[in-house]
Short mmCIF file of C-alpha atoms and ligand atoms in Angstrom, two decimals:
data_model
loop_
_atom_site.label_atom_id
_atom_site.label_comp_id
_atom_site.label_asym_id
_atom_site.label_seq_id
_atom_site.Cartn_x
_atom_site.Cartn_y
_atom_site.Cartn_z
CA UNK A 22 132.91 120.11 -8.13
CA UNK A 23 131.74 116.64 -8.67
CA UNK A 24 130.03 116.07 -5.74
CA UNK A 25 129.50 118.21 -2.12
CA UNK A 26 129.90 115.94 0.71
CA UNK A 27 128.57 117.45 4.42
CA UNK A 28 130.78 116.25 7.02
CA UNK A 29 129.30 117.08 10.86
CA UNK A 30 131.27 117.12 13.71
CA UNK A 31 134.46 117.33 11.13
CA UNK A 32 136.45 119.29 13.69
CA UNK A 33 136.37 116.98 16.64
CA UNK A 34 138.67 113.75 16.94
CA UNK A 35 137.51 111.37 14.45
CA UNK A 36 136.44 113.88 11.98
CA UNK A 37 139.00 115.94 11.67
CA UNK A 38 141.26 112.95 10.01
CA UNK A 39 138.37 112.51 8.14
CA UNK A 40 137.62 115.80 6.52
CA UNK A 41 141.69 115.99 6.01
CA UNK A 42 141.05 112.47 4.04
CA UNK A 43 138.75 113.71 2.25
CA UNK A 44 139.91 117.17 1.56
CA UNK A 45 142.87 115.59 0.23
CA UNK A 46 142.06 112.25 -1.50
CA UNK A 47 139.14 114.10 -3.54
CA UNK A 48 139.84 117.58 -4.92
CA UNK A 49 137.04 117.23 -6.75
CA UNK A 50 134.72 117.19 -4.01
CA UNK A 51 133.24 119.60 -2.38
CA UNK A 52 134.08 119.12 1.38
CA UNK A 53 131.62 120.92 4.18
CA UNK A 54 132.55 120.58 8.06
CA UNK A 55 129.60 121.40 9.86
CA UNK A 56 130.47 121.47 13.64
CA UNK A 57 129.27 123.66 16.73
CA UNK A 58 132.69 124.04 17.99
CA UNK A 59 132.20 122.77 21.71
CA UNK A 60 134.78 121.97 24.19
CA UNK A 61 135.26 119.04 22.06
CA UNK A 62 135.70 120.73 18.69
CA UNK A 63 138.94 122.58 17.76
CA UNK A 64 139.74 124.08 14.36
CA UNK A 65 143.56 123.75 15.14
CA UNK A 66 143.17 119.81 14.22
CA UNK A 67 142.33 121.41 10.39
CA UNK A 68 144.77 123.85 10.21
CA UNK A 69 146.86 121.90 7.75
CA UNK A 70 144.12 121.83 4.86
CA UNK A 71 142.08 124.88 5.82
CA UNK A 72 142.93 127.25 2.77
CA UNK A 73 142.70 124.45 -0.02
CA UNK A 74 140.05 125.53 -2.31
CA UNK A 75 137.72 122.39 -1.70
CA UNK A 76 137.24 122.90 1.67
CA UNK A 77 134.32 124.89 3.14
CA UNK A 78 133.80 125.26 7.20
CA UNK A 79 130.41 126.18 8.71
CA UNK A 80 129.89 126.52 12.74
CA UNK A 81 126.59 125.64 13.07
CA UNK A 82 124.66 123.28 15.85
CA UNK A 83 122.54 120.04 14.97
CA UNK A 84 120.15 121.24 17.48
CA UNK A 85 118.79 124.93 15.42
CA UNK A 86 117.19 123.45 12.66
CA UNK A 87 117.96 126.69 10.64
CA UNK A 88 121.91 126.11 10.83
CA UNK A 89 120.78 122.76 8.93
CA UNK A 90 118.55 124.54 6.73
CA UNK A 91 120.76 126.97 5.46
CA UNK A 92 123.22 124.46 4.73
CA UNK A 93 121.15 122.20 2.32
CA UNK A 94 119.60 125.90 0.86
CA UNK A 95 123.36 126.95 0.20
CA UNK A 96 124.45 123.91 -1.60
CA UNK A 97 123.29 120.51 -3.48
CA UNK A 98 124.20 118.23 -0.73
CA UNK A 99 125.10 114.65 -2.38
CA UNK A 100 126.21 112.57 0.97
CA UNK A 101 126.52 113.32 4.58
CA UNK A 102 128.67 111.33 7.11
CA UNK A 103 127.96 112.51 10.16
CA UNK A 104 129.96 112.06 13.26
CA UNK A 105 128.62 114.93 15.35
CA UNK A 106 127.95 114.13 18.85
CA UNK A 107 128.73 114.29 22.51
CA UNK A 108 130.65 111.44 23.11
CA UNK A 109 132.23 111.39 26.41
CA UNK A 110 131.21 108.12 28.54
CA UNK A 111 131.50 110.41 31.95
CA UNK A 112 130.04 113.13 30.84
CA UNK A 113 126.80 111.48 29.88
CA UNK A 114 126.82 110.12 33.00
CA UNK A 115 127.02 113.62 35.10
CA UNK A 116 124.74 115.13 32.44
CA UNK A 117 122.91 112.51 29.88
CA UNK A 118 119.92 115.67 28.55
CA UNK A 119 122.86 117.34 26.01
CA UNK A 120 123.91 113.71 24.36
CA UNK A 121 120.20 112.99 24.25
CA UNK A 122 119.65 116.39 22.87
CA UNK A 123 122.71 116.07 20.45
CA UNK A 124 123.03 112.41 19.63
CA UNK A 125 119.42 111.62 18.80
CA UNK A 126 117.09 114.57 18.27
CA UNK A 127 120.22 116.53 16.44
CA UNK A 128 120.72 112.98 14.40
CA UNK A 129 116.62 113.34 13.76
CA UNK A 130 116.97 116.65 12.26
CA UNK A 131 119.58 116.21 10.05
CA UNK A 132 117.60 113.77 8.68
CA UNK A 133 114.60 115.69 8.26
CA UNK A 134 116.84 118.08 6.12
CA UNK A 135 118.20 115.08 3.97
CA UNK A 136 114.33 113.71 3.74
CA UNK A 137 113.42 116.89 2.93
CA UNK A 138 115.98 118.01 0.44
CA UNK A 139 116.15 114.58 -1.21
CA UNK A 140 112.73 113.68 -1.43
CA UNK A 141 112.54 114.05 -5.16
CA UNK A 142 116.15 112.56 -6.11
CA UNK A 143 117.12 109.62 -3.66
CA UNK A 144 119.61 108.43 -6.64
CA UNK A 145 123.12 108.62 -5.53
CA UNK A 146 122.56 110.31 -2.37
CA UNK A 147 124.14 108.45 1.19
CA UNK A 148 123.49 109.42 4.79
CA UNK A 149 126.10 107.89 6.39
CA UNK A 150 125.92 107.61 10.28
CA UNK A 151 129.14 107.04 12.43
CA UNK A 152 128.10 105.06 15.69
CA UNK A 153 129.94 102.93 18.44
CA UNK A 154 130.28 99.23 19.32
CA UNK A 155 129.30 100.41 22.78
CA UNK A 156 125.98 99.98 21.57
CA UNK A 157 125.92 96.80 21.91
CA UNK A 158 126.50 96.38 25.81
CA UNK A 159 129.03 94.19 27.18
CA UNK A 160 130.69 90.94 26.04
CA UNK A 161 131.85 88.07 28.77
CA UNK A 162 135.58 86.93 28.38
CA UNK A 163 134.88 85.48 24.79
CA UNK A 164 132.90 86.23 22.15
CA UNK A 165 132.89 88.94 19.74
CA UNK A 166 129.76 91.45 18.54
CA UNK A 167 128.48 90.87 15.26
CA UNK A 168 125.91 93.37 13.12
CA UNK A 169 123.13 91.41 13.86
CA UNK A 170 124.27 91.21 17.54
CA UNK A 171 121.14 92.82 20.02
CA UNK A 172 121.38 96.21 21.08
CA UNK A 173 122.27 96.32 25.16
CA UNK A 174 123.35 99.98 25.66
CA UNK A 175 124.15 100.79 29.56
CA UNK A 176 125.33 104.17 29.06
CA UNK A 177 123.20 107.47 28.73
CA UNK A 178 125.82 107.87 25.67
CA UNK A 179 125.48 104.51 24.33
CA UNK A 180 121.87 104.82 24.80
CA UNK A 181 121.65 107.93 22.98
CA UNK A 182 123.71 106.93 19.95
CA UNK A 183 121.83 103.39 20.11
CA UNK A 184 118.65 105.64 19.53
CA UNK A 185 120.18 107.26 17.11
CA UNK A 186 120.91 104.06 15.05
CA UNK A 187 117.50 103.21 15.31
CA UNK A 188 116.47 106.19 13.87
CA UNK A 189 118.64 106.14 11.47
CA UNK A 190 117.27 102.78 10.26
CA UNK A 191 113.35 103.98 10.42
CA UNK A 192 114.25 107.15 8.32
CA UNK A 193 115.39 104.48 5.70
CA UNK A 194 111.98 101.63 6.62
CA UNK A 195 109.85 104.69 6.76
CA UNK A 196 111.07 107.44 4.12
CA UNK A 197 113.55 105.21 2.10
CA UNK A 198 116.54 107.79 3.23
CA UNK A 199 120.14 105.61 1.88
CA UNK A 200 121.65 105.11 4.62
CA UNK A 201 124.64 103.34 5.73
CA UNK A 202 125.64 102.71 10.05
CA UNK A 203 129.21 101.94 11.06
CA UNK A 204 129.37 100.71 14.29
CA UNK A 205 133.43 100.98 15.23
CA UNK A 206 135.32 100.01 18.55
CA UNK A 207 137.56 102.74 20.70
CA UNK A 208 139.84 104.86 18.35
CA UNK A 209 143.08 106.40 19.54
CA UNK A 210 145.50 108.87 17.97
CA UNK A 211 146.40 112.38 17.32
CA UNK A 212 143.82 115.13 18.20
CA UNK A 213 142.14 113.02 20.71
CA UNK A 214 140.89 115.01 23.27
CA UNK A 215 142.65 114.46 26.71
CA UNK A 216 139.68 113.45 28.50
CA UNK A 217 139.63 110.01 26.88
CA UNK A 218 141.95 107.27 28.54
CA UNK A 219 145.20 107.23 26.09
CA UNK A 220 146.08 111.08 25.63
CA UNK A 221 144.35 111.65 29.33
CA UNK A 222 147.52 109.13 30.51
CA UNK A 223 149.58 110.72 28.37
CA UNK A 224 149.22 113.75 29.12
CA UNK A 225 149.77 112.83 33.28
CA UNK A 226 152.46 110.69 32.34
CA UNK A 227 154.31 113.51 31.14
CA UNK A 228 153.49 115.80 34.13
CA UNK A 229 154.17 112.95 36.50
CA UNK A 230 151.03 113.06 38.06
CA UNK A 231 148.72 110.30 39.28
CA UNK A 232 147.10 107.77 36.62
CA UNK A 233 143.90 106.97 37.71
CA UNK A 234 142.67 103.32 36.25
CA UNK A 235 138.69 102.79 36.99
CA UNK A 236 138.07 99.37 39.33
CA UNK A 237 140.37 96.90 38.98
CA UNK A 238 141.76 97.46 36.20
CA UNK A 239 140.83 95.05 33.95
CA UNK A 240 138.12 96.50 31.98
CA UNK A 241 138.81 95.00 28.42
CA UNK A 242 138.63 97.72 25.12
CA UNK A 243 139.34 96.95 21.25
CA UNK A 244 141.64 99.83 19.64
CA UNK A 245 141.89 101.26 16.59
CA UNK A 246 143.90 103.45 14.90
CA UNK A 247 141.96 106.93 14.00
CA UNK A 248 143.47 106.86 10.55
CA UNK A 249 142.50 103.46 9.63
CA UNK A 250 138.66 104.23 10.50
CA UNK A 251 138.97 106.94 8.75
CA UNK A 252 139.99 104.46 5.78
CA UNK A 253 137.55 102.70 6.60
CA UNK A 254 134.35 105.37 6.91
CA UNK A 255 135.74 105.88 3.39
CA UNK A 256 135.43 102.62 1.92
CA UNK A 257 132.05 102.15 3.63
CA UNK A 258 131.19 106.03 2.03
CA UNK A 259 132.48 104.49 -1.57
CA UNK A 260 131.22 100.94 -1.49
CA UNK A 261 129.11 100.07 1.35
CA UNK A 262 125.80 98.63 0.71
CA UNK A 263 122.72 101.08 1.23
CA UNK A 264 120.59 99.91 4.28
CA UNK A 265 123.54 97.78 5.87
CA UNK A 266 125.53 98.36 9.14
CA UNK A 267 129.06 97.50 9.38
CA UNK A 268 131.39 96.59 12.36
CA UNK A 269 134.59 98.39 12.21
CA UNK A 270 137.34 97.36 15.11
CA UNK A 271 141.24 97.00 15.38
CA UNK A 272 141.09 93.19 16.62
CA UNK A 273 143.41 94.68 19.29
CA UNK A 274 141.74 93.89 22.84
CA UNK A 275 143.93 95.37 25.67
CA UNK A 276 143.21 95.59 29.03
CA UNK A 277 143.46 98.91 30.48
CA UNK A 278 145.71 98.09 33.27
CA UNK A 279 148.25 96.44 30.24
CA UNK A 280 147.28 99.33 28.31
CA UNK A 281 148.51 102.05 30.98
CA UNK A 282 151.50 99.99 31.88
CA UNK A 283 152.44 99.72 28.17
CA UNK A 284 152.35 103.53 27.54
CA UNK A 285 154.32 104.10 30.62
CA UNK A 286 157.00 101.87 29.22
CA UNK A 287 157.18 103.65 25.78
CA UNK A 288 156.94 106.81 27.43
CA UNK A 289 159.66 106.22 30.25
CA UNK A 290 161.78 104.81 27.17
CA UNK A 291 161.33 108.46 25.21
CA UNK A 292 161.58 110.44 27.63
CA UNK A 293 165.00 109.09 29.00
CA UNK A 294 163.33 108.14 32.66
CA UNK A 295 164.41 104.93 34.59
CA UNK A 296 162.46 102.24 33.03
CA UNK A 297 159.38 101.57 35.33
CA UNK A 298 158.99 104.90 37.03
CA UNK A 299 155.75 105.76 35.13
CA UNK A 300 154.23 102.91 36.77
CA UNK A 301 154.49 104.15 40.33
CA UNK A 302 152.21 106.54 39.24
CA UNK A 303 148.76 104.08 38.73
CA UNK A 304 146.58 104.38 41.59
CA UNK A 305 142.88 102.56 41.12
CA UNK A 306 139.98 104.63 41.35
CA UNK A 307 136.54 104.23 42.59
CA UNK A 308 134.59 102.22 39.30
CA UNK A 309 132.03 104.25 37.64
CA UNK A 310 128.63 102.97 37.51
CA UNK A 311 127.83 101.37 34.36
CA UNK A 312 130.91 100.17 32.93
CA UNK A 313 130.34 97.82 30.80
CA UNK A 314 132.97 95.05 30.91
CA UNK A 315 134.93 94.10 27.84
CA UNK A 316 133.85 95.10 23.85
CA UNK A 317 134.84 93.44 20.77
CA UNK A 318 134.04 93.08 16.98
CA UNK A 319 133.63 90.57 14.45
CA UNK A 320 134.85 92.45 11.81
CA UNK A 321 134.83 89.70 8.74
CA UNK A 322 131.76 91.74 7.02
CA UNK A 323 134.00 94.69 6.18
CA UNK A 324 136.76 92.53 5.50
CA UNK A 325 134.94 90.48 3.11
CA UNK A 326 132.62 92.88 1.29
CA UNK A 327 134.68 95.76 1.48
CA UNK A 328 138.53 94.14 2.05
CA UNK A 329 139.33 96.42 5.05
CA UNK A 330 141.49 95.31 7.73
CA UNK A 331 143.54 97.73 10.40
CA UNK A 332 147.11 98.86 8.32
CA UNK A 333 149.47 99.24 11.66
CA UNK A 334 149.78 96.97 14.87
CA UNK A 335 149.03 98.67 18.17
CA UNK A 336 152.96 99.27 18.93
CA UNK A 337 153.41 101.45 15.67
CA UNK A 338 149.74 103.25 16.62
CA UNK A 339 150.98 103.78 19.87
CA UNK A 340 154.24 105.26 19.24
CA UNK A 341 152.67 107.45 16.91
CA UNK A 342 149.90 109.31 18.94
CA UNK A 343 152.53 109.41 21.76
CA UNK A 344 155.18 111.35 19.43
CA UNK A 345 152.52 113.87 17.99
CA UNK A 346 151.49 114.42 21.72
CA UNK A 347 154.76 115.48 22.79
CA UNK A 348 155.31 117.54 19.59
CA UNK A 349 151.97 119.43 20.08
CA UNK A 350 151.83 120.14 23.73
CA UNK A 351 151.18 123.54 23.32
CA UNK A 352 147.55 121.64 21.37
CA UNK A 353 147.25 119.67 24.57
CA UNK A 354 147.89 122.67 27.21
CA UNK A 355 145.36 125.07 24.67
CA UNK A 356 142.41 121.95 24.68
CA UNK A 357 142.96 122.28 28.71
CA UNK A 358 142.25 125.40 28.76
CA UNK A 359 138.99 125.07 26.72
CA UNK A 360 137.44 122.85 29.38
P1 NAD B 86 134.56 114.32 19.54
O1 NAD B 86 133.86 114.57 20.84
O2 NAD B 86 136.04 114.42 19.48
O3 NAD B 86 133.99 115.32 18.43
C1 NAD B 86 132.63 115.61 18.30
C2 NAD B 86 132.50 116.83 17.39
O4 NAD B 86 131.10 117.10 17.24
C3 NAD B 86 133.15 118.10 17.96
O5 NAD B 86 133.89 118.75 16.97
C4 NAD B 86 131.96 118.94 18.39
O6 NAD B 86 132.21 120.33 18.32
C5 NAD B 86 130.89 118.49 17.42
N1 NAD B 86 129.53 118.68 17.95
C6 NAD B 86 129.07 118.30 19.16
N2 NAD B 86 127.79 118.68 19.32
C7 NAD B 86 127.43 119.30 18.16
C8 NAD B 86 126.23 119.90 17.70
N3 NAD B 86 125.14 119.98 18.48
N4 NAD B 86 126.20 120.43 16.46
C9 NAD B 86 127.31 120.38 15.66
N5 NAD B 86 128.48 119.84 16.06
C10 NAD B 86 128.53 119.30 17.29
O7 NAD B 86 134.04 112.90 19.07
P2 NAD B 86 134.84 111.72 18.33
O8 NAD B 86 135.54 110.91 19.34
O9 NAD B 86 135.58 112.28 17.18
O10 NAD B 86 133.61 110.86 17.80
C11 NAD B 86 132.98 111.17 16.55
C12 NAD B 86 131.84 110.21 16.32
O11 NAD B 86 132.33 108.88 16.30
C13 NAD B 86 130.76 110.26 17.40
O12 NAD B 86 129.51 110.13 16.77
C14 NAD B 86 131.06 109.05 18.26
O13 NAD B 86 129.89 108.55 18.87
C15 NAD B 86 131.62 108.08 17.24
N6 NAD B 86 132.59 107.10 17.78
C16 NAD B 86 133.68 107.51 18.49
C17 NAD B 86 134.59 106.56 18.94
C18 NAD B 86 135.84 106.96 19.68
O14 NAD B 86 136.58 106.08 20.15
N7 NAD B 86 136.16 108.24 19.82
C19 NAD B 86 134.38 105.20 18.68
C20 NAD B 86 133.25 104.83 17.95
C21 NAD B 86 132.37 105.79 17.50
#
């Protein structure tokens, strides 16, 4: 194997199209998924490119140093991208010690391991560190977030993975670890878990049951199509600069009221129901506290240095994650159960 590439958190959402990227793109790699296999992990998203001979799986948790350990003592580690984390908005806010735990003192160990392990041979070696554009706080009704925009976090979560950006950064200041920060907007697609807002309407849209939309409705998100930040974590892997951070986002701002109303006309239209009757279901909630109003990205870095740009418009996203959620409900009814 050329190269053995550590992938945390490679079972959950985002990094299960990842690993399956990278499993597949580069047979010559060697491809570790290190994940803990909470609720939010699920080795069913893998099951496609578990037996291929690059691919290795560990269950092991950021937090016991010695899963780490054993890792980096097993095999000659070359890059890490590491998406591990809690990263549910709500449940930070009903519990914020496990993302702080997770997000930044996990994030601190595995980079104690990659000081530690690399200290003698920095050449060619990458930590790469997956974080969120809700780091950044929230915009008014224009604007857009660039890198060099000021940290604002209002979230426990944000908090915790702005933390873990800084830390991320010091490690490299302090102990010259390469690293590399992606800072990407909301992602959507298949193996979402159905807590988040698109498969969670989904999912009630299908069992006609209430759609609950936060406030008034008109809390403004960018989307992005899983696969194309997966694209994109792998162009910023490849050819990012060491020591830079890069906005990734799908220069798709919806609001979710428009959002909700738009799957429930896709949906209605698929599943043969009067055109419309989806919609009866919305009801507004109580807001949560915190919510940050509207995010959004100025994404001409990676489309300059790098030449990345989102590959399919909202619509064709859309229709996609809604088709594999229909053809996998027996995925959705399972990740139910796990909660
Ligand atoms: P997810 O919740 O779907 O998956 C997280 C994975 O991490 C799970 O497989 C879980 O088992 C694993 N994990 C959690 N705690 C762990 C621990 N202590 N040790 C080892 N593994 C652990 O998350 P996601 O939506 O795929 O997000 C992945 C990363 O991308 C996160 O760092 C998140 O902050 C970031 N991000 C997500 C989005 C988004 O819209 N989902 C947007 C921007 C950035």
């Amino acid at each position: 194997m050329d190269k053995t590439i550590l992938i945390t958190g490679g079972a959950g959402f985002i990094g299960s199209h990842v690993v399956r990227l990278f499993v597949t793109k580069y047979p010559h790699y060697r491809i570790i998924n290190f994940d803990a296999l909470t609720y939010a992990g699920n080795l069913a998203n893998l099951r496609d490119i578990q037996e291929k001979p690059n691919y290795v799986f560990i269950q092991g948790d950021l937090n016991n140093i010695k899963d780490i350990e054993n890792v980096f003592d097993q095999y000659p580690i070359d890059g890490i991208i590491h998406l591990a984390a809690e990263s549910h908005v709500d449940r930070s806010i009903d519990d914020p010690h496990s993302f702080l735990q997770t997000n930044i003192l996990g994030t601190a160990y595995l980079l104690d391991m990659a000081r530690k392990y690399w200290k003698d041979n920095l050449d060619n070696k990458r930590f790469y560190h997956i974080s969120t554009d809700e780091v950044y706080g929230s915009l008014g009704d224009v604007g857009l977030f660039s890198e060099t925009s000021p940290y604002n976090p209002q979230s426990p979560y944000s908090a915790s993975k702005a933390a873990s950006d800084h830390l991320v950064r010091s490690y490299g200041n302090t102990y010259r670890v390469p690293y590399l920060i992606s800072n990407c907007s909301n992602n959507y697609g298949p193996n979402q878990h159905p807590e988040k807002l698109i498969p969670l309407m989904i999912k009630k849209i299908l069992k006609e049951e209430n759609l609950p939309i936060y406030g008034d409705g008109k809390y403004t998100r960018d989307w992005l199509y899983v696969v194309d930040h997966a694209q994109a974590i792998d162009l910023v892997f490849h050819q990012g600069r060491i020591g830079q951070s890069y906005n990734i986002g799908g220069q798709n701002e919806y609001q979710n009221i428009d959002l909700v109303k738009l799957l429930c006309q896709l949906m209605d239209e698929k599943l043969h129901r009067n055109v419309g009757s989806s919609e009866n279901l919305i009801q507004y909630v109580r807001d949560r506290p915190g919510h940050d109003r509207r995010y959004a990205l100025d994404i001409t870095k990676i489309a300059n240095e790098l030449q990345w740009k989102p590959s399919v418009t909202f619509e064709e996203g859309l229709n996609q994650t809604i088709d594999w959620y229909l053809q996998n409900q027996t995925w959705l009814n399972h990740v139910d159960l796990l909660i």
